[in-house]
GROMACS .gro file of C-alpha atoms in nm:
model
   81
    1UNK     CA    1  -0.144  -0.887   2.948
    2UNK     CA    2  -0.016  -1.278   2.918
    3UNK     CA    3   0.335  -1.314   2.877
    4UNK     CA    4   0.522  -1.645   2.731
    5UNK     CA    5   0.839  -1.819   2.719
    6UNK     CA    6   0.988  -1.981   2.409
    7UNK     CA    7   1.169  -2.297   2.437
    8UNK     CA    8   1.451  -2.390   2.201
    9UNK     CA    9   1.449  -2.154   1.984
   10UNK     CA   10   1.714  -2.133   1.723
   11UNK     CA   11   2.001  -1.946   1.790
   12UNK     CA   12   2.005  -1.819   1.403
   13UNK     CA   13   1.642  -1.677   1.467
   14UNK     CA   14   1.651  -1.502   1.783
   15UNK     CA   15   1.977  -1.360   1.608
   16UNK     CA   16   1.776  -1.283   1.315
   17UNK     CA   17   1.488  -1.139   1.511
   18UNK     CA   18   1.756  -0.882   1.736
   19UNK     CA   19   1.917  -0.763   1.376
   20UNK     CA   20   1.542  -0.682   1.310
   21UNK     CA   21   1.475  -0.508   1.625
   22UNK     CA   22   1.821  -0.317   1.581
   23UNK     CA   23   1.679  -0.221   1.218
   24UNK     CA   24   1.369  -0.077   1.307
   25UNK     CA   25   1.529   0.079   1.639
   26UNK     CA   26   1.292  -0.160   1.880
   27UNK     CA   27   1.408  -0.382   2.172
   28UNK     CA   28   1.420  -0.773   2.116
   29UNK     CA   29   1.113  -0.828   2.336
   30UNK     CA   30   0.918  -0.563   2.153
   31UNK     CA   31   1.023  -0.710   1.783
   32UNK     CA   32   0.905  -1.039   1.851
   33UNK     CA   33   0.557  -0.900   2.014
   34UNK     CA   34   0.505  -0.710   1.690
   35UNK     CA   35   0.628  -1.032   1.477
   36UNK     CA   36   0.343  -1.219   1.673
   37UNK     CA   37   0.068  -1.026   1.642
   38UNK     CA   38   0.163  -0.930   1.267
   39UNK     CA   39   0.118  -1.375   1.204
   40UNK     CA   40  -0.195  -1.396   1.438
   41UNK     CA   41  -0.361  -1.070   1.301
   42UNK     CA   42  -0.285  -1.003   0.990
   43UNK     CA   43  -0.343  -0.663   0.819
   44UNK     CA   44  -0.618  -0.685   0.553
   45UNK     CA   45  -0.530  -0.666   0.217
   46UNK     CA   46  -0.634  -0.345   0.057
   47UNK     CA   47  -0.698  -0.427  -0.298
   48UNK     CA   48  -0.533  -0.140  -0.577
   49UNK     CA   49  -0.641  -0.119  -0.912
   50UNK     CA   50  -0.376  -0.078  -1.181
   51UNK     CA   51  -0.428   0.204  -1.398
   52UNK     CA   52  -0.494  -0.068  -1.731
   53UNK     CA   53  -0.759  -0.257  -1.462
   54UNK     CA   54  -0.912   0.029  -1.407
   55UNK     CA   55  -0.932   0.133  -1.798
   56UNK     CA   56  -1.066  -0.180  -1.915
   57UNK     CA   57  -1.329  -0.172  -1.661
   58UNK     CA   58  -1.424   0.165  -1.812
   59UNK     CA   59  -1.460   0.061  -2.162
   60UNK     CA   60  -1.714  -0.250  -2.119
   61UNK     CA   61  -2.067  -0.178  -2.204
   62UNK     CA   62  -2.305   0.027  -1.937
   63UNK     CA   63  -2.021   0.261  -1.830
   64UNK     CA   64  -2.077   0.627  -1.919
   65UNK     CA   65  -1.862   0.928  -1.915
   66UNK     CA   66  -2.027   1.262  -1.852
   67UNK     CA   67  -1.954   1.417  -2.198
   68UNK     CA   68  -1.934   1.813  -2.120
   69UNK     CA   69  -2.098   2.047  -2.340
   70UNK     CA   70  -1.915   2.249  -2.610
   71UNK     CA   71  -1.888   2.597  -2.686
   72UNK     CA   72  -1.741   2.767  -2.961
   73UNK     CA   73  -1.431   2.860  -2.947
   74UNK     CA   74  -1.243   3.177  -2.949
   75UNK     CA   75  -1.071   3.259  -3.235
   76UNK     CA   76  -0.722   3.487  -3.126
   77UNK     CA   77  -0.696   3.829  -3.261
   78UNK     CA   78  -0.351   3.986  -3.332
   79UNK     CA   79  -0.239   4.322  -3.322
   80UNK     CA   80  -0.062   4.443  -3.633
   81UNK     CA   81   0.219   4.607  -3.547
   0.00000   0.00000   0.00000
């Protein structure tokens, strides 16, 4: 593995940065590795449908819900006491 050095960097960010690290219980060195390779690589975005997104996509024309069959129902029977 490479390995850098970075110049004249601000005092208020590598202060930043170790607050970080402290935070998420990781050495300086190991927050700022993570920090670059989260800006280089980013994570793909996993698109979510919202409930209403997904709703209105299930009323438009062409999309069918199974409708299950029916049965008659059961009519309760009491016991006279």
């Amino acid at each position: 593995m490479a390995s850098m050095t970075i110049r004249n960097l601000p005092d208020d960010v590598k202060q930043d940065l170790r607050e970080r690290a402290a935070r998420n219980g990781r050495s300086l060195e190991d927050e700022a590795r993570r920090a670059l390779i989260a800006l280089v690589r980013p994570e793909p975005v996993v698109e979510r449908k919202g409930i209403f997104e997904m709703l209105y996509e299930a009323s438009r024309p062409g999309f069918d819900l199974p409708i299950p069959s029916r049965s008659r129902a059961r009519v309760p029977v009491f016991d006279d006491e």
